[in-house]
Amino acid sequence: MSQVCVEKSLMFRSNTPYPTDTIAVPGGHDLFCVQLDDSKLNYFQQPQGIKGSDFSKFVEKYGKHSFLARSEVQPSFSAFYRAGDPILIYFDSSSVLSTLRQPVKMGASGLCADGNPAGFLDSKSTSCTRIFANLSKSCITDPVLDAASYYRDFTVLKVPVNDTIVQSMKVKVAAVAPPGAPHMKDSTCNNVVSEVIYEIEFSGTHGIQSVSVQFKVSNISGNSGSSLQQHFTLRFWTRTLSHTLPRSGNPGYITGAPLLIADSGAMQHMSILWSEGDGSCSQFLRHTVQFGRNTRTGCKLSLSPILEESNCNYIQQKLYKALQGMNKAEDLAITGSAHSTQAEEWTTILIRNCSVQAVNCTSCCMVPVTLEIQILWTKVGLMSNPQAQILGARYLYQCQPLKSHEFCLGTFSNVSCTALL
């Protein structure tokens, strides 16, 4: 058909003078195609040659107010960050102003696009894949693999700037237990960054107060065509404002909105296990439980071997933490607009853990392998405008006994979560 085609997801804008078409591919990715006038020629037009003597003629025809000096087109910033604004960073050594990045996946391949700016108050997690043609070279030269590139040599600006950057506007990024630099050993690149988590404290129009970052590292084997999946998370919090999460309804829950839970007064979204591509449990990424939608997930958790006398408690706590998340949920918001300081707007989550099931087995090591979250809700208020309201919730753990020889050398446990509403 004398067409040149690429995946449609890769094409954002077309300026070709030739006819274009989108072709649907059953079971595959749609194609963006350009019809050629002559298949022997490139589909771009031959540019018109311009001589110095022609400039006055073109300026007279095209010259408008868009021809401005560089100093007149410098970006202007507001006095404080607004939700969604790019977070500015400053490199002291080169006096360069830039933005904090949160890489995202691009196209069907899921490869990392590093130019995506992190948005102020936009708490979210992203993941993408990197492929290395020469791992031994990339291991020691590619900054995306080195934890230092995510916090050294730059500072975060408290608020946007329009003029000179002074020291009081800079916030240093504090690294929590930073790992060392990547290095090659045999055919394996050790200590590469697989997960980056930024915690950013803000204070209204006073801007960003502190920034911390923590990492998860892993090893990559091979040399040609090696790949790595990276995860990036931004979390925003404040000391003065306890209710930073958006409403899940007003007042009643909206179907598909996140369930609101509280841990010692700190509000967050209820979540369940997230399975990685290889079936393992993610340590930080989790699925958000949505009101009115039943959900089920499962994954494999790997536990390191430790001393046998403390194995039972160690495995129990690891599995509890994997199933319920980093922070234990204590209360569930009755309505989607519940405030953390109003006790009557929250209900305590009932929990039946493994200790209840081990009453008749004092010598057993009962470990949780499944968590079933049950939510009881109803509609209240006027029949013309009923509001969804939660009546109660409980966590039901299904547990299995383990014998000492089953876990003294390490354990691979398959765990699952179910949320029933």
Coordinates of C-alpha atoms in Angstrom, one line a residue:
M1 CA 0.0 0.0 0.0
S2 CA 3.1 2.2 -0.1
Q3 CA 2.6 3.3 3.5
V4 CA 5.1 4.0 6.3
C5 CA 3.7 2.9 9.7
V6 CA 4.6 3.2 13.4
E7 CA 2.7 2.3 16.6
K8 CA 0.0 5.0 17.1
S9 CA 1.1 5.4 20.8
L10 CA 4.4 6.8 19.7
M11 CA 2.9 9.6 17.5
F12 CA 1.8 12.7 19.3
R13 CA 1.8 15.2 16.4
S14 CA 2.0 14.9 12.6
N15 CA 3.0 17.7 10.2
T16 CA 3.3 15.6 7.0
P17 CA 1.6 17.0 3.9
Y18 CA 0.6 13.5 2.8
P19 CA -2.6 11.6 3.7
T20 CA -2.5 9.7 7.0
D21 CA -4.6 6.8 8.4
T22 CA -5.0 4.8 11.5
I23 CA -5.1 1.0 11.0
A24 CA -6.6 -1.2 13.7
V25 CA -4.5 -4.4 14.3
P26 CA -6.6 -7.3 15.9
G27 CA -4.8 -8.4 19.0
G28 CA -2.1 -5.9 18.6
H29 CA -1.3 -2.1 18.7
D30 CA -3.0 0.3 16.3
L31 CA -0.8 1.7 13.6
F32 CA -0.3 5.3 12.5
C33 CA 0.4 5.3 8.7
V34 CA 1.5 7.8 6.1
Q35 CA 0.6 7.3 2.5
L36 CA 3.6 8.1 0.2
D37 CA 3.2 9.8 -3.1
D38 CA 6.4 8.1 -4.3
S39 CA 7.7 5.1 -2.2
K40 CA 11.2 5.9 -3.5
L41 CA 11.2 9.3 -1.8
N42 CA 11.1 10.3 1.9
Y43 CA 7.7 11.4 3.0
F44 CA 9.0 14.8 4.2
Q45 CA 8.9 17.7 1.8
Q46 CA 12.2 19.0 0.4
P47 CA 12.9 22.2 2.4
Q48 CA 13.0 25.5 0.5
G49 CA 16.5 26.9 0.2
I50 CA 17.0 30.4 1.7
K51 CA 19.8 32.8 1.0
G52 CA 20.9 35.7 3.1
S53 CA 19.4 38.1 0.7
D54 CA 16.0 36.5 1.2
F55 CA 15.8 37.3 4.9
S56 CA 14.3 40.8 4.6
K57 CA 11.5 39.3 2.4
F58 CA 10.6 36.6 4.9
V59 CA 10.8 39.0 7.9
E60 CA 8.4 41.3 6.1
K61 CA 6.0 38.3 5.5
Y62 CA 6.4 36.3 8.8
G63 CA 7.9 38.7 11.3
K64 CA 5.6 39.2 14.2
H65 CA 5.8 39.7 18.0
S66 CA 7.0 36.2 18.5
F67 CA 10.6 37.3 17.7
L68 CA 11.6 38.2 21.3
A69 CA 15.0 38.4 23.0
R70 CA 15.9 35.5 25.3
S71 CA 15.7 37.7 28.4
E72 CA 12.0 38.5 27.5
V73 CA 10.8 34.9 27.4
Q74 CA 12.1 33.7 30.7
P75 CA 9.3 31.7 32.6
S76 CA 7.5 33.5 35.4
F77 CA 6.5 31.7 38.6
S78 CA 3.8 32.3 41.2
A79 CA 4.7 33.3 44.8
F80 CA 4.0 29.7 46.0
Y81 CA 3.4 26.2 44.6
R82 CA -0.1 25.3 43.4
A83 CA -1.3 21.7 43.2
G84 CA 0.2 20.1 40.1
D85 CA 3.0 22.7 39.6
P86 CA 6.4 21.2 38.8
I87 CA 8.7 21.0 41.8
L88 CA 11.8 23.1 41.2
I89 CA 15.3 22.0 42.0
Y90 CA 18.6 23.8 41.8
F91 CA 22.1 22.6 41.0
D92 CA 24.6 24.8 42.9
S93 CA 27.7 23.6 41.0
S94 CA 26.3 24.7 37.6
S95 CA 23.7 27.3 38.7
V96 CA 21.1 25.4 36.8
L97 CA 17.4 25.5 37.6
S98 CA 15.5 22.3 36.8
T99 CA 12.5 20.2 38.0
L100 CA 12.3 17.1 40.1
R101 CA 11.5 14.1 37.9
Q102 CA 9.2 11.1 38.4
P103 CA 9.8 8.7 35.4
V104 CA 6.8 7.1 33.9
K105 CA 6.3 4.3 31.3
M106 CA 5.8 5.2 27.7
G107 CA 4.1 3.3 24.9
A108 CA 3.3 -0.3 24.8
S109 CA 6.9 -1.3 25.7
G110 CA 6.7 0.4 29.1
L111 CA 10.2 2.0 28.8
C112 CA 11.1 4.8 31.1
A113 CA 10.4 8.4 30.1
D114 CA 12.6 10.5 32.4
G115 CA 11.3 13.9 31.4
N116 CA 8.1 13.7 33.4
P117 CA 8.1 16.4 36.2
A118 CA 6.9 15.5 39.7
G119 CA 3.8 17.5 40.5
F120 CA 3.3 19.4 43.8
L121 CA 0.7 17.6 46.1
D122 CA 0.4 14.8 43.4
S123 CA 1.1 11.8 45.6
K124 CA 1.4 8.8 43.3
S125 CA 3.5 5.7 42.3
T126 CA 4.8 5.0 38.8
S127 CA 6.9 2.1 37.4
C128 CA 8.8 1.6 34.1
T129 CA 11.4 -0.6 32.5
R130 CA 15.0 0.0 31.5
I131 CA 16.9 -2.1 29.0
F132 CA 20.7 -2.0 28.9
A133 CA 22.7 -2.9 25.7
N134 CA 25.9 -3.0 27.7
L135 CA 25.3 -3.7 31.4
S136 CA 29.0 -3.6 32.4
K137 CA 29.3 0.0 31.0
S138 CA 25.9 1.2 32.2
C139 CA 26.5 -0.2 35.7
I140 CA 29.1 2.4 36.6
T141 CA 28.1 5.3 34.2
D142 CA 24.3 5.4 34.1
P143 CA 23.1 7.8 36.8
V144 CA 19.6 6.2 36.9
L145 CA 21.1 3.2 38.6
D146 CA 23.0 5.2 41.2
A147 CA 21.1 6.3 44.3
A148 CA 23.4 9.4 44.7
S149 CA 21.8 10.9 41.5
Y150 CA 18.4 11.1 43.3
Y151 CA 19.6 13.3 46.2
R152 CA 23.2 14.6 45.8
D153 CA 24.3 17.8 44.0
F154 CA 20.9 19.5 44.0
T155 CA 18.5 21.1 46.5
V156 CA 14.7 21.5 46.3
L157 CA 13.3 25.0 46.3
K158 CA 10.7 25.8 49.0
V159 CA 8.7 28.0 46.6
P160 CA 9.0 29.0 42.9
V161 CA 11.4 31.9 42.2
N162 CA 11.4 34.8 39.9
D163 CA 14.8 36.3 40.8
T164 CA 18.0 35.4 42.8
I165 CA 18.0 32.1 44.6
V166 CA 19.1 32.5 48.2
Q167 CA 20.2 29.9 50.6
S168 CA 17.1 30.1 52.8
M169 CA 15.0 28.9 49.8
K170 CA 16.9 25.7 49.4
V171 CA 15.9 22.4 51.0
K172 CA 18.5 19.6 51.1
V173 CA 17.3 16.1 50.3
A174 CA 18.0 13.8 53.2
A175 CA 18.7 10.2 52.2
V176 CA 17.5 7.5 54.5
A177 CA 20.2 4.7 54.8
P178 CA 21.6 5.5 51.3
P179 CA 23.2 2.5 49.5
G180 CA 26.6 2.6 47.9
A181 CA 27.4 3.1 44.3
P182 CA 26.6 0.3 41.8
H183 CA 29.6 -2.0 40.9
M184 CA 30.3 -5.0 38.7
K185 CA 31.2 -8.3 40.1
D186 CA 31.7 -11.1 37.6
S187 CA 28.8 -10.6 35.2
T188 CA 26.4 -9.0 37.8
C189 CA 25.8 -5.4 38.5
N190 CA 25.3 -5.0 42.2
N191 CA 23.5 -2.3 44.2
V192 CA 21.4 -0.8 41.4
V193 CA 18.3 1.3 42.3
S194 CA 15.0 -0.5 41.8
E195 CA 12.8 1.7 43.9
V196 CA 12.9 5.4 44.9
I197 CA 10.5 6.9 47.5
Y198 CA 10.3 10.7 48.1
E199 CA 8.6 11.9 51.3
I200 CA 7.9 15.7 51.0
E201 CA 6.6 17.8 53.9
F202 CA 4.8 21.0 52.9
S203 CA 3.2 23.9 54.8
G204 CA 0.6 25.6 52.7
T205 CA 1.8 28.7 50.9
H206 CA 5.1 28.5 52.8
G207 CA 6.0 25.7 50.5
I208 CA 8.2 22.7 50.9
Q209 CA 9.7 22.2 54.4
S210 CA 11.7 19.0 54.1
V211 CA 12.4 16.2 51.6
S212 CA 13.6 12.7 52.4
V213 CA 14.3 9.8 50.0
Q214 CA 14.7 6.1 50.6
F215 CA 15.8 3.3 48.2
K216 CA 15.4 -0.3 47.4
V217 CA 18.3 -1.9 45.5
S218 CA 18.8 -5.1 43.6
N219 CA 21.3 -6.9 41.4
I220 CA 21.2 -7.4 37.6
S221 CA 22.8 -10.3 35.8
G222 CA 23.9 -10.6 32.2
N223 CA 25.4 -8.2 29.8
S224 CA 23.5 -7.7 26.6
G225 CA 19.8 -6.9 26.7
S226 CA 19.5 -6.9 30.5
S227 CA 16.4 -5.2 31.9
L228 CA 15.3 -3.6 35.2
Q229 CA 11.9 -2.5 36.4
Q230 CA 12.1 0.6 38.5
H231 CA 9.4 2.1 40.8
F232 CA 9.1 5.7 41.8
T233 CA 6.8 7.1 44.6
L234 CA 6.1 10.6 45.8
R235 CA 4.2 11.2 49.1
F236 CA 3.2 14.6 50.5
W237 CA 2.4 15.3 54.1
T238 CA 2.0 18.2 56.5
R239 CA 2.3 18.7 60.3
T240 CA -0.5 21.2 60.5
L241 CA -3.2 19.7 58.3
S242 CA -4.4 16.2 59.1
H243 CA -6.9 15.9 56.3
T244 CA -4.8 16.0 53.1
L245 CA -6.5 13.2 51.2
P246 CA -9.3 14.1 48.7
R247 CA -12.8 13.2 49.7
S248 CA -14.3 9.9 48.6
G249 CA -17.8 11.4 48.6
N250 CA -19.8 14.2 50.2
P251 CA -21.0 12.8 52.5
G252 CA -21.7 9.3 51.2
Y253 CA -19.1 7.2 49.4
I254 CA -19.0 7.3 45.6
T255 CA -18.6 4.0 43.8
G256 CA -15.0 3.6 42.8
A257 CA -13.6 6.1 45.3
P258 CA -10.9 4.9 47.7
L259 CA -11.9 3.6 51.2
L260 CA -10.5 5.9 53.9
I261 CA -8.8 4.4 56.9
A262 CA -6.9 5.8 59.9
D263 CA -3.8 4.7 61.8
S264 CA -3.4 6.7 65.1
G265 CA -5.3 9.5 63.5
A266 CA -3.3 9.6 60.2
M267 CA -5.6 9.2 57.2
Q268 CA -4.7 7.0 54.3
H269 CA -6.3 4.8 51.6
M270 CA -7.1 1.1 52.3
S271 CA -4.9 -1.1 50.2
I272 CA -4.2 -4.7 49.4
L273 CA -1.2 -6.7 47.9
W274 CA 0.4 -5.7 44.6
S275 CA 2.0 -8.5 42.6
E276 CA 5.1 -7.8 40.5
G277 CA 5.6 -9.1 37.0
D278 CA 7.4 -12.2 38.4
G279 CA 4.7 -12.9 40.9
S280 CA 6.5 -11.6 44.0
C281 CA 4.9 -9.2 46.5
S282 CA 5.8 -5.5 46.1
Q283 CA 7.2 -3.9 49.3
F284 CA 5.7 -0.5 48.6
L285 CA 3.2 -0.6 45.7
R286 CA -0.3 -1.7 46.7
H287 CA -3.7 -1.8 45.1
T288 CA -6.2 0.8 46.5
V289 CA -9.5 -0.7 47.7
Q290 CA -12.3 1.1 46.0
F291 CA -15.8 1.4 47.4
G292 CA -18.4 -0.9 45.9
R293 CA -15.9 -3.0 44.0
N294 CA -14.8 -6.5 45.0
T295 CA -11.1 -7.1 44.5
R296 CA -8.8 -10.1 44.9
T297 CA -5.0 -10.3 44.6
G298 CA -2.2 -12.8 45.4
C299 CA 1.6 -12.9 45.3
K300 CA 4.7 -14.7 46.6
L301 CA 6.6 -13.4 49.6
S302 CA 10.3 -14.5 50.1
L303 CA 11.6 -14.5 53.7
S304 CA 15.2 -14.7 54.6
P305 CA 16.4 -17.5 57.0
I306 CA 17.1 -16.4 60.6
L307 CA 17.7 -18.2 64.0
E308 CA 15.2 -21.0 64.5
E309 CA 14.0 -20.0 67.9
S310 CA 12.6 -16.7 66.6
N311 CA 11.4 -17.9 63.2
C312 CA 7.7 -18.2 64.2
N313 CA 7.3 -14.6 65.4
Y314 CA 9.5 -13.3 62.5
I315 CA 7.3 -15.0 59.8
Q316 CA 4.1 -14.0 61.5
Q317 CA 5.0 -10.3 61.6
K318 CA 6.4 -10.3 58.0
L319 CA 3.2 -11.9 56.7
Y320 CA 0.9 -9.6 58.7
K321 CA 2.8 -6.6 57.4
A322 CA 2.6 -7.8 53.8
L323 CA -1.1 -8.5 54.0
Q324 CA -2.2 -5.3 55.8
G325 CA 0.5 -2.9 54.6
M326 CA 3.2 -0.8 56.2
N327 CA 0.8 0.9 58.6
K328 CA -1.8 -1.1 60.4
A329 CA -5.4 0.2 59.9
E330 CA -7.4 0.7 63.0
D331 CA -10.5 2.7 61.9
L332 CA -12.5 3.0 58.7
A333 CA -14.3 6.2 57.6
I334 CA -18.1 5.8 57.7
T335 CA -18.6 8.4 55.0
G336 CA -16.4 9.6 52.2
S337 CA -16.0 13.1 53.8
A338 CA -15.1 11.9 57.3
H339 CA -12.7 14.2 59.2
S340 CA -9.9 12.6 61.2
T341 CA -10.7 14.6 64.3
Q342 CA -14.4 13.6 64.4
A343 CA -14.5 10.2 66.2
E344 CA -18.2 9.6 65.4
E345 CA -17.4 9.6 61.7
W346 CA -15.2 6.5 62.1
T347 CA -15.8 2.8 62.9
T348 CA -13.3 0.4 64.5
I349 CA -12.2 -2.4 62.2
L350 CA -12.8 -5.8 63.8
I351 CA -9.7 -8.1 63.5
R352 CA -9.6 -11.9 63.8
N353 CA -5.9 -12.9 63.6
C354 CA -4.0 -16.1 64.0
S355 CA -3.9 -16.0 67.8
V356 CA -7.7 -16.7 67.9
Q357 CA -7.2 -19.8 65.7
A358 CA -4.3 -21.2 67.7
V359 CA -6.2 -21.6 71.0
N360 CA -6.3 -25.4 70.7
C361 CA -2.7 -25.7 69.3
T362 CA -0.3 -24.1 71.8
S363 CA 2.8 -25.7 70.2
C364 CA 1.8 -24.6 66.7
C365 CA 3.2 -21.7 64.7
M366 CA 0.1 -20.3 63.1
V367 CA 0.9 -17.9 60.2
P368 CA -1.5 -15.9 58.1
V369 CA -1.7 -16.7 54.4
T370 CA -4.9 -15.0 53.4
L371 CA -6.6 -11.8 54.5
E372 CA -10.3 -11.3 53.7
I373 CA -11.6 -7.7 54.2
Q374 CA -15.4 -7.6 54.7
I375 CA -17.2 -4.2 54.4
L376 CA -20.9 -3.9 55.4
W377 CA -22.6 -0.8 54.0
T378 CA -26.0 0.6 53.3
K379 CA -27.8 3.6 51.8
V380 CA -29.2 6.2 54.2
G381 CA -31.0 9.6 53.9
L382 CA -33.6 10.8 51.5
M383 CA -34.9 8.3 48.9
S384 CA -34.4 11.0 46.3
N385 CA -30.7 11.3 47.1
P386 CA -29.5 8.3 49.1
Q387 CA -26.0 8.3 50.5
A388 CA -23.7 5.2 50.8
Q389 CA -22.6 4.8 54.4
I390 CA -20.4 2.0 55.9
L391 CA -21.8 0.2 58.9
G392 CA -18.9 -2.0 59.9
A393 CA -15.7 -3.8 58.7
R394 CA -13.6 -6.7 59.7
Y395 CA -10.3 -8.3 58.8
L396 CA -10.5 -12.1 58.7
Y397 CA -7.1 -13.9 58.5
Q398 CA -6.9 -17.5 57.3
C399 CA -3.9 -19.2 59.0
Q400 CA -2.0 -22.4 58.6
P401 CA 0.3 -24.2 61.1
L402 CA 4.0 -24.5 60.3
K403 CA 6.4 -27.0 61.7
S404 CA 9.9 -25.8 62.6
H405 CA 11.7 -27.8 59.9
E406 CA 9.5 -26.2 57.3
F407 CA 10.9 -22.7 57.8
C408 CA 14.3 -23.0 59.5
L409 CA 16.0 -22.7 56.1
G410 CA 13.8 -19.9 54.7
T411 CA 10.3 -19.7 53.5
F412 CA 8.5 -18.9 50.3
S413 CA 4.9 -18.1 51.2
N414 CA 2.0 -17.5 48.8
V415 CA -0.3 -14.9 50.3
S416 CA -3.5 -13.4 49.0
C417 CA -6.0 -10.6 49.8
T418 CA -9.7 -10.3 49.1
A419 CA -11.8 -7.2 49.7
L420 CA -15.5 -7.9 49.7
L421 CA -18.0 -5.1 49.8

